[in-house]
Tab-separated table of C-alpha atoms in Angstrom:
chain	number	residue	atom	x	y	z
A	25	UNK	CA	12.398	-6.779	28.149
A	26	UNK	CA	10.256	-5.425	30.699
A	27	UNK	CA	12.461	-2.948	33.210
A	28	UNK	CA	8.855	-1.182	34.665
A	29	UNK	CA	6.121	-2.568	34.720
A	30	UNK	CA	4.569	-0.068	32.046
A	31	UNK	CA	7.175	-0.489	29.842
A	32	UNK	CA	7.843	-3.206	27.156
A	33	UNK	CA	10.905	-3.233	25.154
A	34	UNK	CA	11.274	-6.447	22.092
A	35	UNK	CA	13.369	-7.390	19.009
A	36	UNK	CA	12.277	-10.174	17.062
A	37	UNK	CA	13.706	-11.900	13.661
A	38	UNK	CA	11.425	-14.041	11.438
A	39	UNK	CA	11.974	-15.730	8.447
A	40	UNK	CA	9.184	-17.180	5.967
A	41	UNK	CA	8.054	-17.827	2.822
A	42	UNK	CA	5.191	-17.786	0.317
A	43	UNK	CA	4.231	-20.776	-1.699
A	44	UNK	CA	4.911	-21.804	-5.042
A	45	UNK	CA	1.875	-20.478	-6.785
A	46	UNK	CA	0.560	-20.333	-10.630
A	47	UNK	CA	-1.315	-17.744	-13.238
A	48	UNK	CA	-4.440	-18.526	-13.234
A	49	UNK	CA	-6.769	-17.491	-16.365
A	50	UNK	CA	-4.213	-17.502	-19.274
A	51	UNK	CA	-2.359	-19.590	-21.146
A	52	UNK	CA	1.017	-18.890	-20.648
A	53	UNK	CA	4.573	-20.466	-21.226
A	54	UNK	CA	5.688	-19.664	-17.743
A	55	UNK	CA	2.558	-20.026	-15.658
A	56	UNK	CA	4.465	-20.843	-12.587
A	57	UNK	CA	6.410	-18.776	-10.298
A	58	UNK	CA	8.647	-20.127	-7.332
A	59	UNK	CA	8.305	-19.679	-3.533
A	60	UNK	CA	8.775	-16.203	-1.967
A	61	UNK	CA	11.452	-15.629	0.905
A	62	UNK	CA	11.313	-12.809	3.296
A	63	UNK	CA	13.762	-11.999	6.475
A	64	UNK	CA	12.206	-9.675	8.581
A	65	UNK	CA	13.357	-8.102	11.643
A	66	UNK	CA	11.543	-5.466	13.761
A	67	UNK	CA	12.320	-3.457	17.395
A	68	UNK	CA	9.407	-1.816	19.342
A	69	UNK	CA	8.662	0.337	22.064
A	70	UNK	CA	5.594	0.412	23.966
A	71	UNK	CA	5.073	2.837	27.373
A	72	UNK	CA	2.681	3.822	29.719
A	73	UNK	CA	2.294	7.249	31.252
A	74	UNK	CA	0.158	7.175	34.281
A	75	UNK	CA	-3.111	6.144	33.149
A	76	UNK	CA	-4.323	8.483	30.500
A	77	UNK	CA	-1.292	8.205	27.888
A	78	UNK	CA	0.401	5.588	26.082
A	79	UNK	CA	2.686	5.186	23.127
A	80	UNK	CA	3.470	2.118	20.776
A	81	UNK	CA	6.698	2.526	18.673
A	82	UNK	CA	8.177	-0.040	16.487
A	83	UNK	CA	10.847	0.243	13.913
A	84	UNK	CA	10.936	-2.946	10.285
A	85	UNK	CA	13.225	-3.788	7.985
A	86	UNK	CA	12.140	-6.820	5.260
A	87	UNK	CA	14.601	-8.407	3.125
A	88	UNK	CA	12.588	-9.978	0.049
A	89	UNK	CA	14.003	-12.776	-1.944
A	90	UNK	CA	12.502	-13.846	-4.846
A	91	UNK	CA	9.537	-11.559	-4.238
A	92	UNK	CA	6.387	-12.363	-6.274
A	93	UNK	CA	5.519	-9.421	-8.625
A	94	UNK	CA	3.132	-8.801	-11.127
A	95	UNK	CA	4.430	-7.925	-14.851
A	96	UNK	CA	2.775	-7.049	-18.170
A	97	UNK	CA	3.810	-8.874	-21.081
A	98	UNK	CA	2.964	-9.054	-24.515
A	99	UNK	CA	2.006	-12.273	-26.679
A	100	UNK	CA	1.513	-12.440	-30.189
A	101	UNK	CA	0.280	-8.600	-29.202
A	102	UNK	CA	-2.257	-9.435	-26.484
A	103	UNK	CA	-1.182	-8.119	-23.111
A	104	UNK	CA	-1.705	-10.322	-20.078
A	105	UNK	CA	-0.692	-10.340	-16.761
A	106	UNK	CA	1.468	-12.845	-14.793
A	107	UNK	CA	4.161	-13.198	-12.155
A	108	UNK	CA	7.734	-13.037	-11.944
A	109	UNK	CA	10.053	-13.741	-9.173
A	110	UNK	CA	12.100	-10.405	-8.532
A	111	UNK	CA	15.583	-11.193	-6.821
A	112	UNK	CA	15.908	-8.378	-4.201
A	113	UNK	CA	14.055	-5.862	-2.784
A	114	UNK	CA	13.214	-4.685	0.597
A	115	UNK	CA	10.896	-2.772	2.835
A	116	UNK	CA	12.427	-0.349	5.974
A	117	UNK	CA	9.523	1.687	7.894
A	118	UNK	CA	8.444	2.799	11.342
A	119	UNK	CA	4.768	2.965	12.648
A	120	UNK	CA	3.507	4.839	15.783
A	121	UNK	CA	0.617	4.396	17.930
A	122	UNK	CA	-0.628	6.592	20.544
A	123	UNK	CA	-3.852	6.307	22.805
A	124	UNK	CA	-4.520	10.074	24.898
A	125	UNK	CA	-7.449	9.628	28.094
A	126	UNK	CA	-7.361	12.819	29.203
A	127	UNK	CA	-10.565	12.276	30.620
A	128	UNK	CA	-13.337	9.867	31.580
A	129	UNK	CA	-15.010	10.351	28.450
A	130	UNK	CA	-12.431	12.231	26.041
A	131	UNK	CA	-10.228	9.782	23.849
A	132	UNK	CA	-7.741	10.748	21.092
A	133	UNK	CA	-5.852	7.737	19.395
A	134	UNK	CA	-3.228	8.524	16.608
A	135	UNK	CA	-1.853	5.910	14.090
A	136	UNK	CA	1.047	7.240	11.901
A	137	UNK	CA	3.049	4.591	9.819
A	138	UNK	CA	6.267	5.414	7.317
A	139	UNK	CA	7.329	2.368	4.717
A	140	UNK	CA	10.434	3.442	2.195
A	141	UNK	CA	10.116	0.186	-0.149
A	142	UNK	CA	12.255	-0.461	-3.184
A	143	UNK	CA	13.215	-3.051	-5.819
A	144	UNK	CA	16.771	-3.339	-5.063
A	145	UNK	CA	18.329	-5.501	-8.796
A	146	UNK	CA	19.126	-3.895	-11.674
A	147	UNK	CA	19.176	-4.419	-15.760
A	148	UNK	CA	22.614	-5.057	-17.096
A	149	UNK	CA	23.069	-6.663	-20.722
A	150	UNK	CA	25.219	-6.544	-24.062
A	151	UNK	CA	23.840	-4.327	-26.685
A	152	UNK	CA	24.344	-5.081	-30.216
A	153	UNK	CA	22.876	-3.865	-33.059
A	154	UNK	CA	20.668	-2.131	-30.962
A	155	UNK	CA	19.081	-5.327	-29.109
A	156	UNK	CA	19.921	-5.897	-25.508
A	157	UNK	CA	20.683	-9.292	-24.425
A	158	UNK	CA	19.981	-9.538	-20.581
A	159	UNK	CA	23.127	-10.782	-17.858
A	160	UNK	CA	21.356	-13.437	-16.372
A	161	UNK	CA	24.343	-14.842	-14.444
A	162	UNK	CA	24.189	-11.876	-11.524
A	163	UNK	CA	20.344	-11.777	-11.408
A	164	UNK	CA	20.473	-8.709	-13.806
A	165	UNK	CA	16.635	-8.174	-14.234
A	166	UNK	CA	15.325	-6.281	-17.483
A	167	UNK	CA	11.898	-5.617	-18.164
A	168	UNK	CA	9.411	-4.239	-20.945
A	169	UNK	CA	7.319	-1.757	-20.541
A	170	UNK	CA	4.130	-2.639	-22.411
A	171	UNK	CA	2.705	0.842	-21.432
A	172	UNK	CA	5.423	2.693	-23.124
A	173	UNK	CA	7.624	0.013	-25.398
A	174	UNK	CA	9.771	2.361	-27.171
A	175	UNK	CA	10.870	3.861	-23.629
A	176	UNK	CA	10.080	7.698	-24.489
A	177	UNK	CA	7.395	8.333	-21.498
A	178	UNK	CA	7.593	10.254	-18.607
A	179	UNK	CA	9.717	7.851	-16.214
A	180	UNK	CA	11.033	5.653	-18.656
A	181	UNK	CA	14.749	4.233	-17.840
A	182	UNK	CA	15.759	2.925	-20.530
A	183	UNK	CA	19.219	0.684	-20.077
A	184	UNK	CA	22.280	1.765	-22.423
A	185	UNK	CA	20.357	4.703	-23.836
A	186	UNK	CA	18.420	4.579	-27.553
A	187	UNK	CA	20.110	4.989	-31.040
A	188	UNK	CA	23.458	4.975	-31.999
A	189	UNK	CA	25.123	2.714	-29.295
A	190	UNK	CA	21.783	1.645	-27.285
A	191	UNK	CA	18.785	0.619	-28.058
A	192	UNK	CA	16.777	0.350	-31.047
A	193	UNK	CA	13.229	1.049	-31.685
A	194	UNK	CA	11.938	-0.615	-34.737
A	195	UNK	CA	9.567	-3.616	-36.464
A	196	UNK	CA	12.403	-5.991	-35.318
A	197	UNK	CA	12.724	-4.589	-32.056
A	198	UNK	CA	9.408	-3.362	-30.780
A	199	UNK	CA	10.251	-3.347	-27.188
A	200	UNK	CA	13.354	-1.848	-25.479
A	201	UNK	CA	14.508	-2.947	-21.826
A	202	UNK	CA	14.051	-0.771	-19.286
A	203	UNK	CA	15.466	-0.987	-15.154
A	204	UNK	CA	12.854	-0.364	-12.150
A	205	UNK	CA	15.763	-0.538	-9.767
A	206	UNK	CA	14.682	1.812	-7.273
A	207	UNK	CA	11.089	2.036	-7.675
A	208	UNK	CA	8.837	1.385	-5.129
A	209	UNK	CA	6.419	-1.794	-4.204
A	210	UNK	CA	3.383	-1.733	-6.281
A	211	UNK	CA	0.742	-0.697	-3.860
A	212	UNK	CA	2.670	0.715	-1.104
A	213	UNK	CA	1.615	4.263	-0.208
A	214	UNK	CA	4.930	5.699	1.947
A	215	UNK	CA	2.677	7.722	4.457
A	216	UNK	CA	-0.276	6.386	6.274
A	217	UNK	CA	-2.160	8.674	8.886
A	218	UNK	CA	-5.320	8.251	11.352
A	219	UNK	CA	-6.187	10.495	14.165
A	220	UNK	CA	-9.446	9.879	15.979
A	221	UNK	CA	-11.378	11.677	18.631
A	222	UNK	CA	-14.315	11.010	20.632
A	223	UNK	CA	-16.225	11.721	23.415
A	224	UNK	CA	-19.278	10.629	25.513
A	225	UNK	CA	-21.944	12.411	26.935
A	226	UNK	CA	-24.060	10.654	29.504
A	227	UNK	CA	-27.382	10.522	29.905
A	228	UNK	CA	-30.223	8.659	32.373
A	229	UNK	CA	-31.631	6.974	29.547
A	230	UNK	CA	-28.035	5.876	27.648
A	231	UNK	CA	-24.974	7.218	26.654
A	232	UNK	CA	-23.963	9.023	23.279
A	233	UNK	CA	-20.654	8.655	21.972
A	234	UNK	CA	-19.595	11.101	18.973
A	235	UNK	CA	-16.304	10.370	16.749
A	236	UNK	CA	-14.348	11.920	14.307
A	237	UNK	CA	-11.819	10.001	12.572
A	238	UNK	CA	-9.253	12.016	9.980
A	239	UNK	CA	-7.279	9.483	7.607
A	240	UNK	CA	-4.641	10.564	5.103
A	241	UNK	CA	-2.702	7.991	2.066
A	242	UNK	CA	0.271	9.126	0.311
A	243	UNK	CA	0.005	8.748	-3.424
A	244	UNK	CA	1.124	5.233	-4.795
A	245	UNK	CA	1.968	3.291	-7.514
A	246	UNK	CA	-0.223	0.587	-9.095
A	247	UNK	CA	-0.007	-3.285	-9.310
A	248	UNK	CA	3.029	-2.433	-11.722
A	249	UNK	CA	7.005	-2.587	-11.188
A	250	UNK	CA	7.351	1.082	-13.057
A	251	UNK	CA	7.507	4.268	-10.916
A	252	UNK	CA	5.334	6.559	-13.455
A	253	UNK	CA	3.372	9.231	-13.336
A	254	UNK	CA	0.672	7.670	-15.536
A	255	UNK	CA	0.838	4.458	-13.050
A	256	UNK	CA	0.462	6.720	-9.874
A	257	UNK	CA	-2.570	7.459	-7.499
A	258	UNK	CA	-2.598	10.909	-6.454
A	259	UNK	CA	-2.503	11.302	-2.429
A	260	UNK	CA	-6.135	11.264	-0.375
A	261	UNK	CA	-8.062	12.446	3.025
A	262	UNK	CA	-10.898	11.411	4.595
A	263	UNK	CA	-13.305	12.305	7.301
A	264	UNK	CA	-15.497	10.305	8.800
A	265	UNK	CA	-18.219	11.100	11.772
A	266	UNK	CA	-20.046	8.638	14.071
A	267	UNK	CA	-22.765	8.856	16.229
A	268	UNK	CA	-23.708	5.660	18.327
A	269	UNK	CA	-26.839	6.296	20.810
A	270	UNK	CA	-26.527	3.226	23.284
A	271	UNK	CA	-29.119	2.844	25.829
A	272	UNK	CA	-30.671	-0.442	28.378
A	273	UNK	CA	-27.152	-0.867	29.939
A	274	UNK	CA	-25.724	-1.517	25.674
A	275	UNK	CA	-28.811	-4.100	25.266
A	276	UNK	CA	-29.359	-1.841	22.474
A	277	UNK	CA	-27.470	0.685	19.953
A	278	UNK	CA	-28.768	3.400	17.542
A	279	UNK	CA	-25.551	4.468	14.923
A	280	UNK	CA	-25.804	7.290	12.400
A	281	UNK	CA	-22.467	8.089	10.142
A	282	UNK	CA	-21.076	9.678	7.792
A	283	UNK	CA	-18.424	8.395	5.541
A	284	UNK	CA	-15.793	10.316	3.280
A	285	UNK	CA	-18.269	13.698	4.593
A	286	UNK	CA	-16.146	16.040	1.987
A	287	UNK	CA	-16.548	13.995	-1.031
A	288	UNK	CA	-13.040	13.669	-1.564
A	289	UNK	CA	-11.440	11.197	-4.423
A	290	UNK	CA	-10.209	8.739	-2.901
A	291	UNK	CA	-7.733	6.133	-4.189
A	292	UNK	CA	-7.512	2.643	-2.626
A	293	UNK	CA	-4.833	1.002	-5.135
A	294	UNK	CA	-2.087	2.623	-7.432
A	295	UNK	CA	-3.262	3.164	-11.189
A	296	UNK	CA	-3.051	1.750	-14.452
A	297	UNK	CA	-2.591	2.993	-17.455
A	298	UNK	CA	-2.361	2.166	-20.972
A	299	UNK	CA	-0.628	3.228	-24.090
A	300	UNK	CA	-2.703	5.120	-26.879
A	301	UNK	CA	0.021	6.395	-29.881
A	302	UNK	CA	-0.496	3.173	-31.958
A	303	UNK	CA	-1.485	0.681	-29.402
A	304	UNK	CA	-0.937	-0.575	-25.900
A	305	UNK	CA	2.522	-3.014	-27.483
A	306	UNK	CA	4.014	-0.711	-29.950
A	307	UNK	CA	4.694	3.261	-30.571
A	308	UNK	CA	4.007	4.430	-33.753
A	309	UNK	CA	7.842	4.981	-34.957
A	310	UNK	CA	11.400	5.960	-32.717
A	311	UNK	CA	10.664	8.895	-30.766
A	312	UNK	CA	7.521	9.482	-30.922
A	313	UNK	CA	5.166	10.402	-27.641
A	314	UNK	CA	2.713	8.294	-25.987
A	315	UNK	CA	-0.340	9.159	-24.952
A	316	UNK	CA	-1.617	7.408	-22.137
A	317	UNK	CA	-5.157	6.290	-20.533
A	318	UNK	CA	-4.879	6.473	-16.968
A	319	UNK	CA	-7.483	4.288	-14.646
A	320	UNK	CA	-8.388	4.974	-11.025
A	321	UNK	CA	-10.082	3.082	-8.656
A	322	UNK	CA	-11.900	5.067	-6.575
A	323	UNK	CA	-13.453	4.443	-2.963
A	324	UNK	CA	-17.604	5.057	-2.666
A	325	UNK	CA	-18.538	9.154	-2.712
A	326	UNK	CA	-19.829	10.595	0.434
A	327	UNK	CA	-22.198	8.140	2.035
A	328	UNK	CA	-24.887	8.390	5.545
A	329	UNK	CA	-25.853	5.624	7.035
A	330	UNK	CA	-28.111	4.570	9.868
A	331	UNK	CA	-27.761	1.074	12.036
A	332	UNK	CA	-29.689	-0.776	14.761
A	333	UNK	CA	-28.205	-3.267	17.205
A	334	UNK	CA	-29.622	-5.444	19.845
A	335	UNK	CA	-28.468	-7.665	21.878
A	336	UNK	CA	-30.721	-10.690	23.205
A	337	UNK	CA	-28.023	-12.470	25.515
């Protein structure tokens, strides 16, 4: 819908799917998991103000079916990883964009994006003797923690409680269900920022264009389904500066930057962790605290660079 000519106004509805796929790299007894559906539906909002402003707003929501998700599980007590079709969950966000030209030569673009995911199904089962038995007939989805089997950790939601009643703990039992309704999509920080500036400062030989860029994650979890502590990147910054020297009309560019220029840990993906009372399958007895491992992967420390471009055509 276009009222003005600087304005834009849409809604849109798609609907698609990822493939069947399989688990590479281990032998497993399910090594295939089925397609993935997704609804999505998004609004957005784009304007122009005269000739030096301009804003881009849009508003999601995805509705996952069958959502491809990595798990942990345990075999024989070796831990591998495969995939698992997760009934619901969903994905609801807004992301801004905004381009300032005050001047000529002074530019300020924003990009500010919000994303509340969650897993939306829940663990529901029959206890007895202190073994759950999973409802499979509404979807009910129950899970093992491999990081924390006897469901004591920080974060741990165990379903019908432990001991008398709930779950047991024990040789015959060395893994207790837990839910991860509610937690978020592994690898989905909820706050994403950039704000650049620049400017240009002519010259009769060339022009020189300096830039700033400020960028700014939220913490997130890792390539798991559990929303722990031990399982959780810790929010970042970053500032980056740019010179670019171009000269001959651009037949030519000279670029010197600097990347992450306070040395700040930075965390690209959510972490992992793994269990260390006993081992990474089983706690050492009922009750008894894990300690956990935590890994981080972190982007490069602060870098400088220099680059030359020419163009022959």
């Amino acid at each position: 819908w276009t009222p003005r000519p600087d304005i834009f106004a849409y809604a849109r509805y798609n609907r698609g799917y990822a493939p069947l796929s399989f688990t590479a790299g281990v032998v497993s007894a399910s090594p295939e998991v089925a397609p993935e559906f997704i609804n999505a539906y998004e609004v957005g909002y784009k304007q122009n103000f005269g000739h030096t402003f301009s804003i881009d707003v849009a508003a999601f929501y995805y509705d996952y079916d069958a959502i491809q998700l990595p798990i942990t599980v345990s075999v024989n007590g070796l831990l591998q990883t495969q995939f698992i079709n997760y009934p619901k969950a969903e994905s609801t966000g807004v992301e801004l964009e905004g381009v300032w030209n005050p001047t000529r030569d002074l530019l300020f673009t924003l990009s500010y994006s919000y994303d509340y995911t969650a897993l939306l199904t829940g663990c529901s089962g029959k206890i007895s003797g202190g073994v759950l038995t999973p409802n499979v007939s509404n979807n009910s989805t129950c899970i093992i923690n491999t990081e924390d089997p006897a469901g004591n950790g920080p974060g741990a939601r165990v379903v019908g409680g432990t001991g008398p009643g709930g779950q047991i703990f024990s040789a015959t039992n060395p893994g207790l269900f837990q839910s991860v309704k509610g937690s978020p999509l592994p690898n989905s920080p909820q706050n994403k920022l950039a704000v650049t500036g620049s400017y240009t400062f002519h010259f009769d030989p060339g022009n020189l264009l300096l830039a700033v860029t400020y960028v700014y994650r939220s913490s997130q979890i890792g390539n798991v389904l559990f929303n722990t502590s031990y399982n959780t990147a810790p929010s970042w910054d970053d500032v980056d500066l740019r010179f670019t020297w171009s000269g001959d009309h651009d037949r030519y560019e000279l670029i010197a930057f600097a990347k992450n220029l306070f040395n700040s840990l930075q965390y690209p993906t959510g972490a992992t962790a793994e269990g260390l009372n006993g081992n990474a399958t089983r706690g050492t007895a009922p009750g008894a605290a894990l300690i956990y491992n935590t890994t981080f992967e972190l982007d490069p420390p602060r870098t400088f660079g220099v680059e030359a471009r020419y163009k022959f055509f």
